[in-house]
XYZ file of C-alpha atoms in Angstrom:
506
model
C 42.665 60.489 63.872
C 42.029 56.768 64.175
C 38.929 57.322 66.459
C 37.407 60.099 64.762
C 37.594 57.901 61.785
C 35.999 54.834 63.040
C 33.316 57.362 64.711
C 32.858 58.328 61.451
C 32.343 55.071 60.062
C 29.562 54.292 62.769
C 27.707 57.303 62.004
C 27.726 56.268 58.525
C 27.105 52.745 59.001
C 23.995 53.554 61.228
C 22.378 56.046 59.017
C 22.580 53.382 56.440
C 21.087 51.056 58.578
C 18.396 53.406 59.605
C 17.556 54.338 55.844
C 17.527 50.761 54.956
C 15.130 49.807 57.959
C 12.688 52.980 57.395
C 12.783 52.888 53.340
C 8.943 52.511 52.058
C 7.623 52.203 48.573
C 4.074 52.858 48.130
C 2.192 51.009 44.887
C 0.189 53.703 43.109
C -3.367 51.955 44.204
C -2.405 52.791 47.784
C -1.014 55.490 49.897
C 1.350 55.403 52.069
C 1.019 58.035 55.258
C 3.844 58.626 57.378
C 3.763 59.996 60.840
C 5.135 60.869 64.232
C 7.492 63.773 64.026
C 5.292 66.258 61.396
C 2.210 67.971 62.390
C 1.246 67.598 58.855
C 1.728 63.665 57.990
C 3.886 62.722 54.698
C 1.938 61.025 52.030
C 3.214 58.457 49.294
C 1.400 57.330 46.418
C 3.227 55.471 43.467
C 6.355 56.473 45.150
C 9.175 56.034 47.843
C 10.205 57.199 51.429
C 11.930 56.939 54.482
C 10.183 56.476 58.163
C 12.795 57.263 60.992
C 12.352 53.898 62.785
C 10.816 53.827 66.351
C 9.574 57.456 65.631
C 7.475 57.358 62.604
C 4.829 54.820 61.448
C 3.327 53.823 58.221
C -0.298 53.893 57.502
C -1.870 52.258 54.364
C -5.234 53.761 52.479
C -6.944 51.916 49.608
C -7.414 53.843 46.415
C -8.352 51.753 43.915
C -11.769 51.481 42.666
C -14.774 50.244 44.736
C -18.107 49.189 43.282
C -21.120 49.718 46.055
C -24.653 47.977 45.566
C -26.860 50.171 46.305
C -30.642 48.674 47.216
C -33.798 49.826 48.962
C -34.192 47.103 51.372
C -38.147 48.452 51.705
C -40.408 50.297 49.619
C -39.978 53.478 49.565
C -43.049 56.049 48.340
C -42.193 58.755 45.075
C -43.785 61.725 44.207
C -46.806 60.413 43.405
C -47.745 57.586 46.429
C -46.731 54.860 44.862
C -44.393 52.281 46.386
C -41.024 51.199 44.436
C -37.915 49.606 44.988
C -34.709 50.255 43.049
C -31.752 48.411 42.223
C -28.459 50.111 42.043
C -24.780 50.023 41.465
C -22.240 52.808 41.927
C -18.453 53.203 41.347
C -16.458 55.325 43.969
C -13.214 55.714 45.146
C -10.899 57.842 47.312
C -9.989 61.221 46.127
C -5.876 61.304 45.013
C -5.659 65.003 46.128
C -4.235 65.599 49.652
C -7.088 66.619 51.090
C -8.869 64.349 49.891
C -6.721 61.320 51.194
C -5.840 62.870 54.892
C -10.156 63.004 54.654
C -10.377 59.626 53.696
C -7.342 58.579 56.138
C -9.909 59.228 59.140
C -12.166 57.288 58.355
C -11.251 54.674 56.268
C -7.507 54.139 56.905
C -6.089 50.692 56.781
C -9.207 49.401 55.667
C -9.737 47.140 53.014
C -11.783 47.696 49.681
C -14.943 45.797 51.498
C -14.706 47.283 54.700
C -15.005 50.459 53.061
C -17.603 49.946 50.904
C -19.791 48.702 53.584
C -19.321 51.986 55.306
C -20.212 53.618 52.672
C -23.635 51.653 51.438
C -25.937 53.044 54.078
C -24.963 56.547 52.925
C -25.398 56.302 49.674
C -28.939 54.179 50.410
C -29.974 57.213 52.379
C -29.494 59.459 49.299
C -30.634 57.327 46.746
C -34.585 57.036 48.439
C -34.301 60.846 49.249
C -34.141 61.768 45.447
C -36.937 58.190 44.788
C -39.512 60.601 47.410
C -38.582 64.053 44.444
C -39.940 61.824 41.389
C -42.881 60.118 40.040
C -43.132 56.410 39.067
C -43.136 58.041 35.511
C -39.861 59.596 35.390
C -37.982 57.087 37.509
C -38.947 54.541 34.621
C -38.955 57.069 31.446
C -35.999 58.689 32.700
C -33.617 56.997 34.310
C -30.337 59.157 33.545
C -31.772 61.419 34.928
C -32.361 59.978 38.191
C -29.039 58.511 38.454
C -27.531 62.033 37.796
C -29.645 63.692 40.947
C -28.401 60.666 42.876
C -25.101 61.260 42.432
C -25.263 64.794 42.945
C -27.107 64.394 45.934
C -24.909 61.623 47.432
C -21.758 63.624 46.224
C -22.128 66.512 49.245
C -21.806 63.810 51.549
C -19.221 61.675 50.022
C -16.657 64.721 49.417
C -16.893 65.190 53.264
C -15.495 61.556 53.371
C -12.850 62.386 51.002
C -14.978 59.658 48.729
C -15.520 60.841 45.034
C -18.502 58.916 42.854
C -17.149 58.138 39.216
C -20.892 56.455 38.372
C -23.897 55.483 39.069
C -26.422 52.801 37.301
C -30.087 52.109 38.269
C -29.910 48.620 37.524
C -33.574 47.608 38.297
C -37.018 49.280 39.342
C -40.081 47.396 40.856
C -43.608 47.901 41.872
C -45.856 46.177 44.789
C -49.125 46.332 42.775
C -47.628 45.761 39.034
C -48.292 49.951 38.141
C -45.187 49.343 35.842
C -46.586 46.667 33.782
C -50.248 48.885 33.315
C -48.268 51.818 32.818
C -46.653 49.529 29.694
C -49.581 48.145 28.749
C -51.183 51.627 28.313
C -48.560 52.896 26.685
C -48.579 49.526 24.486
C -52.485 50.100 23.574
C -51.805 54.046 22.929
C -48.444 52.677 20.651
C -51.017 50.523 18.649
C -53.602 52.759 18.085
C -51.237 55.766 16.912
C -49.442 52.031 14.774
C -53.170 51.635 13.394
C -53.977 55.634 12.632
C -50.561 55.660 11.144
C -51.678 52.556 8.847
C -55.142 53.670 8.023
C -53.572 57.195 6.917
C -50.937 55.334 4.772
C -53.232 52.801 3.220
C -55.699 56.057 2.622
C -52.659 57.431 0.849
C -51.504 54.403 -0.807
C -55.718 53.851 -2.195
C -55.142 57.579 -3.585
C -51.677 57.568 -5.428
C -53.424 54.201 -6.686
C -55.986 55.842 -8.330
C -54.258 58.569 -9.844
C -51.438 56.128 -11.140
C -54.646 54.222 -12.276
C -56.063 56.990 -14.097
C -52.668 58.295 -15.818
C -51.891 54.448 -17.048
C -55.445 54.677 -18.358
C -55.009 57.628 -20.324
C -51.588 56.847 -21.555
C -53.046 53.519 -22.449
C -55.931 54.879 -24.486
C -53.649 57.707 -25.976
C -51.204 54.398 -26.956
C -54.157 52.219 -28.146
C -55.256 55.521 -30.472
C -52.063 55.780 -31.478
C -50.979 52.163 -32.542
C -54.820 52.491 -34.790
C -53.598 55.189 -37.205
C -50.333 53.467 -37.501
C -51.887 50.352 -38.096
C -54.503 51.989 -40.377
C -51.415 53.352 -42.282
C -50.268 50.136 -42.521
C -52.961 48.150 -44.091
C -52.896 50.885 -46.654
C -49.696 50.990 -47.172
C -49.526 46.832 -47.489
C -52.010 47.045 -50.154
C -50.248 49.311 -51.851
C -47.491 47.172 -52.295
C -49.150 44.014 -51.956
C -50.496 45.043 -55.633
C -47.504 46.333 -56.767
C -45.785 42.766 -55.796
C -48.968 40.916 -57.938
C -48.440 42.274 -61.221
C -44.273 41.918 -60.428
C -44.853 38.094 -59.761
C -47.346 37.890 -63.223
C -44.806 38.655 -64.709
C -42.097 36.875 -63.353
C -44.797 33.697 -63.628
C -45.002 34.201 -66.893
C -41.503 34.427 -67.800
C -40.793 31.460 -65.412
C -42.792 29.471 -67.360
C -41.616 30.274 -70.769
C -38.192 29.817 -69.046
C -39.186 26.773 -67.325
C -39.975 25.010 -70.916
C -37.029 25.505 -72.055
C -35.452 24.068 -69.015
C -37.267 20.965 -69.461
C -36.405 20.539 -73.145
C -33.336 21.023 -72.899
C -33.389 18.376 -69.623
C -35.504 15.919 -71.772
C -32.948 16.369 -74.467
C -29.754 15.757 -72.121
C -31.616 13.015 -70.124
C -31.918 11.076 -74.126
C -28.188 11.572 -74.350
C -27.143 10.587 -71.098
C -29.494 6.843 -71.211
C -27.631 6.424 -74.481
C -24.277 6.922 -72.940
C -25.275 5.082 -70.082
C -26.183 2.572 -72.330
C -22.805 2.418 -74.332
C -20.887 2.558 -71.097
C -22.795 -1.005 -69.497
C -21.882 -2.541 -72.643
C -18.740 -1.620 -72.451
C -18.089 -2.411 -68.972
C -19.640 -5.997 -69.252
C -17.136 -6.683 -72.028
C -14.341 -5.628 -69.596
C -16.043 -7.924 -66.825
C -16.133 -10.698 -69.223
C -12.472 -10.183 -70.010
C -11.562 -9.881 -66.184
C -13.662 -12.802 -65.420
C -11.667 -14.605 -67.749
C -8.548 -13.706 -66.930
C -8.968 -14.158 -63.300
C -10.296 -17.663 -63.974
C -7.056 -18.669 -66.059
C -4.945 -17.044 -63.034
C -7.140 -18.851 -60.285
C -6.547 -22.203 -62.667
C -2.702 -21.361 -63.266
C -2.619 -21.130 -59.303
C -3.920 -24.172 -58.472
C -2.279 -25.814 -60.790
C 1.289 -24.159 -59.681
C 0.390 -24.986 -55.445
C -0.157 -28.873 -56.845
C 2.596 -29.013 -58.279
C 4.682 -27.143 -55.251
C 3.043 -30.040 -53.375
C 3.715 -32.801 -55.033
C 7.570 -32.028 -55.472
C 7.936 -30.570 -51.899
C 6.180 -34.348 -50.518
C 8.539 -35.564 -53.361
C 11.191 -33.973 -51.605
C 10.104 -34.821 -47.525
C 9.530 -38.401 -49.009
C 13.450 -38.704 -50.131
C 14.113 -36.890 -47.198
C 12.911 -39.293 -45.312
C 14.026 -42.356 -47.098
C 17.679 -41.190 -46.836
C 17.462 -40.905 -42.803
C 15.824 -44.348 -42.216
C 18.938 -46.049 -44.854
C 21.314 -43.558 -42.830
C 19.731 -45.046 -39.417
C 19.925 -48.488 -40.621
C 23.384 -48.445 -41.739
C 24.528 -46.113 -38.181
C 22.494 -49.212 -36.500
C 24.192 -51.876 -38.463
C 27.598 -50.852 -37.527
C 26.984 -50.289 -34.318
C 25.622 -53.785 -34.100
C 28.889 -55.249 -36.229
C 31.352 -52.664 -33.803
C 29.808 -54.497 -30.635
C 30.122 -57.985 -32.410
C 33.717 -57.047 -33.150
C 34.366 -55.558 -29.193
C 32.641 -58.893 -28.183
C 34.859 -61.436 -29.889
C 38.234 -59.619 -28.901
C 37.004 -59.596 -25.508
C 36.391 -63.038 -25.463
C 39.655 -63.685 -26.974
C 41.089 -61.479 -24.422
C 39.517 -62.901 -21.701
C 40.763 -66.433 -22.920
C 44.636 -65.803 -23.298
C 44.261 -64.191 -19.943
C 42.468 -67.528 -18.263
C 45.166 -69.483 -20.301
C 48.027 -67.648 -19.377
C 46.702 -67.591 -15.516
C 46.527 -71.626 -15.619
C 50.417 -71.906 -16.833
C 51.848 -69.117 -14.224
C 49.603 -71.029 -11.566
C 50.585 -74.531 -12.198
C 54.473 -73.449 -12.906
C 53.989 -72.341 -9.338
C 52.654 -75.324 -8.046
C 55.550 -77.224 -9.925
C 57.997 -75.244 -8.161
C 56.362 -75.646 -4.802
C 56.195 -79.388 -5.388
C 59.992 -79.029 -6.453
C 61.348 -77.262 -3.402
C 58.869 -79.517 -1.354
C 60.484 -82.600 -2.488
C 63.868 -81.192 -2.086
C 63.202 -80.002 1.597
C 61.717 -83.430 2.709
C 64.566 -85.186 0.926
C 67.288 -82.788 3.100
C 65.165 -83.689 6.018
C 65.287 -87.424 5.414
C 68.792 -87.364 5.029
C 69.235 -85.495 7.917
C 67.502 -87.840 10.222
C 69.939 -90.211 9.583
C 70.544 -93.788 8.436
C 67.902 -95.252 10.192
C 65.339 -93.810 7.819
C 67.647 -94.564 4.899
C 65.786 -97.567 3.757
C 62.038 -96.181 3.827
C 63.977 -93.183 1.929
C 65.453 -95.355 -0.747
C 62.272 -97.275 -0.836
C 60.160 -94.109 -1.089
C 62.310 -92.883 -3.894
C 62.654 -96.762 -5.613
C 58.472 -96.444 -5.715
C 58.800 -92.718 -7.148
C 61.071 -93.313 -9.598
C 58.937 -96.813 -10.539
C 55.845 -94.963 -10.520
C 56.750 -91.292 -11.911
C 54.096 -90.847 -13.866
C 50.896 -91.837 -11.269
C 53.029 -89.854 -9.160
C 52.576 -86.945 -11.075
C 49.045 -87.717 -11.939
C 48.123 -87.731 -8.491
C 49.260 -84.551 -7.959
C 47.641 -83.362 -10.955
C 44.514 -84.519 -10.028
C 44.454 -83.017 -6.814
C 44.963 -79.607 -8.113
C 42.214 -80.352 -10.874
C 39.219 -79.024 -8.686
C 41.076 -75.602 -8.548
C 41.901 -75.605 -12.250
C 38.107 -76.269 -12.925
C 37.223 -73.120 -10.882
C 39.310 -71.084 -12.154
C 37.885 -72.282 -15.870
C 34.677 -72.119 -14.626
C 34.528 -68.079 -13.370
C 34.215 -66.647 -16.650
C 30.961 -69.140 -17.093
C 29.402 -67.306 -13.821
C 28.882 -64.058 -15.371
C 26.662 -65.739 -18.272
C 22.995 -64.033 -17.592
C 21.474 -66.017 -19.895
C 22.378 -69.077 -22.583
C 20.118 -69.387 -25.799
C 20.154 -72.862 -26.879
C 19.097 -72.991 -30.613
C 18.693 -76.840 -32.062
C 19.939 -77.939 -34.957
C 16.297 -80.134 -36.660
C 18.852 -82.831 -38.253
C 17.662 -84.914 -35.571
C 20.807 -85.019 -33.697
C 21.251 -84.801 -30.115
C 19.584 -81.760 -28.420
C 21.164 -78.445 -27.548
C 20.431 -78.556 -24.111
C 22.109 -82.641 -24.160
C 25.536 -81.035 -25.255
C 25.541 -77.977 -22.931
C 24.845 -80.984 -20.281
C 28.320 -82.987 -21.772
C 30.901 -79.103 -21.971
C 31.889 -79.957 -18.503
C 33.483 -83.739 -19.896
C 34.742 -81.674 -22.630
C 35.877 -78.952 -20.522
C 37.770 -81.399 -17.897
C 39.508 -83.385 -21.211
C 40.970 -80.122 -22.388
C 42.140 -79.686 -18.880
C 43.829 -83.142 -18.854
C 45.606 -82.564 -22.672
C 46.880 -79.382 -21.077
C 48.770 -80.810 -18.370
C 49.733 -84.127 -20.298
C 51.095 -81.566 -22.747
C 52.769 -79.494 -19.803
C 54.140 -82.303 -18.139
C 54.509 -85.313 -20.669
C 52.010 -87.467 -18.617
C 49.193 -89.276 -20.443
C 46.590 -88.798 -17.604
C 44.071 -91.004 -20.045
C 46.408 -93.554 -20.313
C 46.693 -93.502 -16.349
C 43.225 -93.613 -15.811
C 42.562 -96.318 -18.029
C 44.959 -98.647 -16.154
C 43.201 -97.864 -12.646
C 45.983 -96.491 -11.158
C 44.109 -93.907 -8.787
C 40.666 -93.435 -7.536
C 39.656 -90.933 -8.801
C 38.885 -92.484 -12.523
C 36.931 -91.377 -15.348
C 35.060 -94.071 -16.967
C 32.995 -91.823 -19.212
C 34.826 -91.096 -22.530
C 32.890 -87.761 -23.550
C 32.727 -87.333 -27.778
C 32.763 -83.178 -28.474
C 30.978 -82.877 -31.828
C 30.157 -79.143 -31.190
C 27.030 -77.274 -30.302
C 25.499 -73.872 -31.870
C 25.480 -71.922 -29.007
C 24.954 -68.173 -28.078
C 26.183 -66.910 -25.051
C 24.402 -64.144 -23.875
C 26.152 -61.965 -21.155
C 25.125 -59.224 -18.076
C 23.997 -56.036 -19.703
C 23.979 -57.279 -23.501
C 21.324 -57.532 -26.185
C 20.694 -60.857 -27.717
């Protein structure tokens, strides 16, 4: 069972493979012919098939459509002796019929479309100067379907027997050696223009005779018109008379009753016109009395006007005036205390500044007294302490203290007297500017006294201190106890004198 079945399986498998190496399919411009087993080949067109490999072959045919030129390499003769040549194309192509084809498969198989139509040129050549020798020049010119038509039926006997059917055939061209053609046109063009110019002559013959009827009808409709518009026009005078006197004896009458009318019309104008000067009159009297009054009244207004804007003027300048006084006495007085407010800052500042420089002198020379104090004290400790061989200088040093307490005192004064004056004199550096005004009693000068403040100033110094310390410095200075004397007793009668300071006004 096994082996038959794989038997089976080979037999199918190479059948398969033999249908699938033999299967054809033919396009429907070409036929396929298969053969090699058949008597009778198998033919496919537009369709497919099976060759038995090894045994069968495939042949191909061309079926499409050809196109052959067809052209009479040399002259050839017609009917009447006259040498032409003729350009040609025609459009063939294998029959589809089966006789047809296995025809065509003899001689033409495997071929391609130029190889064919090669072969068949020189046929169709043949045929085409056989039917040239039938005709004249005449009819291969006049009548060229017809030509073409016995070409292809002569050329069709010999393509069937190729299997070849003709679908067309065109005479593209036809020539002359000695230029018969172009006489046989120019004849025909003279005989064209003579028949053009009988054909004219009889027309404008025509046309010259419907003219002169047409001519003679218009005449005689225009003299039957002409006669016709007379007696109407004839009529027409008469008539126009006719009324033309009928209208004169209607407008005598109306002229004659215009006129009576028109009298009247004019007295009765004349009559108004009267009327209307004397009311034309009354009314520019009247209205010059009005002007008069309007005049008059627009003069008082224009007076009571001018008189109200002066007066409007006068009290508003009246008014701008007081206005005006009232802000310069309101400036003056805002100016005035300003001026007495800085006057008033000023002196408490400089009473300020005093009690502080007075107050600073005290603290500084309480501190120097104190200092001097714990001095003495610490060189009297130190005396002691050296012992009793400085006793005597001690006792001596304090014998001359106690004997001279007061220069003492005054010496020690004096040497802090330079500070003292510094200190006195800083408020005096940041004066800008002194004003010295003089007196004219012809006392001593301003400028003499500012020169003698620093005597004054170093006196008030001295009564300070005496007063601090209960030292008459003048007395001690009188006596030429120290060096440093003052022989110059300075008088202070007092000075106008107006400080002016930084960033003040005088």
């Amino acid at each position: 069972m096994e082996t038959g079945l794989i038997a089976l399986i080979a037999i199918i498998l190479l059948i398969v493979l033999v249908v699938a190496a033999g299967y054809v399919k033919a396009p429907p411009d070409r036929a396929y012919i298969i053969s090699g087993l058949r008597k009778n080949p198998r033919i496919l067109v537009g369709r497919a098939g099976v060759k038995i490999p090894f045994f069968e072959r495939v042949d191909k045919l061309y079926l499409g459509q050809m196109t052959v030129d067809i052209k009479t390499e040399q002259s050839v003769p017609t009917n009447d002796f006259i040498n032409v040549n003729v350009d040609a194309v025609a459009k063939v192509r294998i029959g589809t019929d089966a006789s047809s084809i296995q025809l065509a498969a003899k001689n033409f198989l495997n071929k391609n479309p130029d190889q064919i139509t090669q072969d068949l040129q020189d046929s169709l050549q043949g045929n085409m100067r056989e039917i040239i020798g039938t005709l004249s020049l005449k009819t291969i010119n006049t009548d060229r379907d017809s030509f073409s038509d016995q070409v292809m039926e002569k050329a069709s006997k010999d393509m069937n027997k190729l299997g070849i059917e003709i679908l067309s055939c065109n005479i593209q061209n036809v020539t002359d050696e000695n230029g018969l053609i172009n006489d046989l046109g120019m004849d025909n063009t003279a005989k064209i223009k003579k028949d053009a110019a009988i054909a004219k002559a009889q027309a404008d013959r025509d046309v010259a005779i419907a003219q002169a009827e047409a001519d003679k009808a218009a005449n005689d409709a225009r003299v039957t018109a002409q006669t016709e518009i007379a007696e109407k026009n004839n009529a027409l005078a008469i008539k126009q008379a006719e009324l033309k006197q009928q209208a004169d004896t209607a407008n005598a009458v109306a002229d004659a009753a215009y006129s009576i009318q028109q009298q009247e019309q004019q007295k009765s104008i004349e009559t108004a016109t009267v009327n209307a000067q004397i009311a034309k009159a009354e009314r520019e009297a009247e209205l010059k009395q009005k002007e008069v009054i309007v005049k008059q009244q627009e003069l008082a207004a224009q007076i009571e006007k001018q008189a109200d804007a002066e007066k409007y003027q006068a009290e508003k300048k009246a008014e701008a005036e007081l206005v005006q006084r009232q802000k310069k006495a309101e400036a003056a007085k805002y100016e005035q205390e300003r001026e007495a407010d800085a006057r008033k800052a000023q002196a408490e500042a400089q009473k300020f500044a005093a009690e502080q420089e007075a107050a600073g002198i005290k603290a500084k020379y309480d501190a120097e007294a104190a200092g001097i104090a714990a001095k003495g004290k610490a060189e009297a400790e130190a005396i002691k302490a050296k012992g009793l061989a400085e006793a005597e200088a001690m006792e001596k040093k304090a014998e001359a203290y106690r004997k001279y307490n007061g220069a003492a005192m005054a010496e020690m004064m004096i040497k802090v007297m330079p500070e003292i004056a510094a200190e006195i004199a800083k408020p005096l550096a940041a004066i800008d500017k002194i004003n010295i005004y003089e007196s004219g009693d012809g006392s001593e000068g301003g400028a003499a006294k500012i020169s003698g403040n620093m005597p004054v100033v170093l006196k008030q110094v001295f009564d300070t201190m005496s007063e601090a310390t209960g030292v008459d410095l003048a007395e001690i200075m009188k006596a030429n106890t120290y060096d440093a004397k003052v022989n110059k007793n300075v008088n202070i009668n007092g000075a106008d004198v107006a400080v002016v300071t930084k960033n003040e006004d005088k």
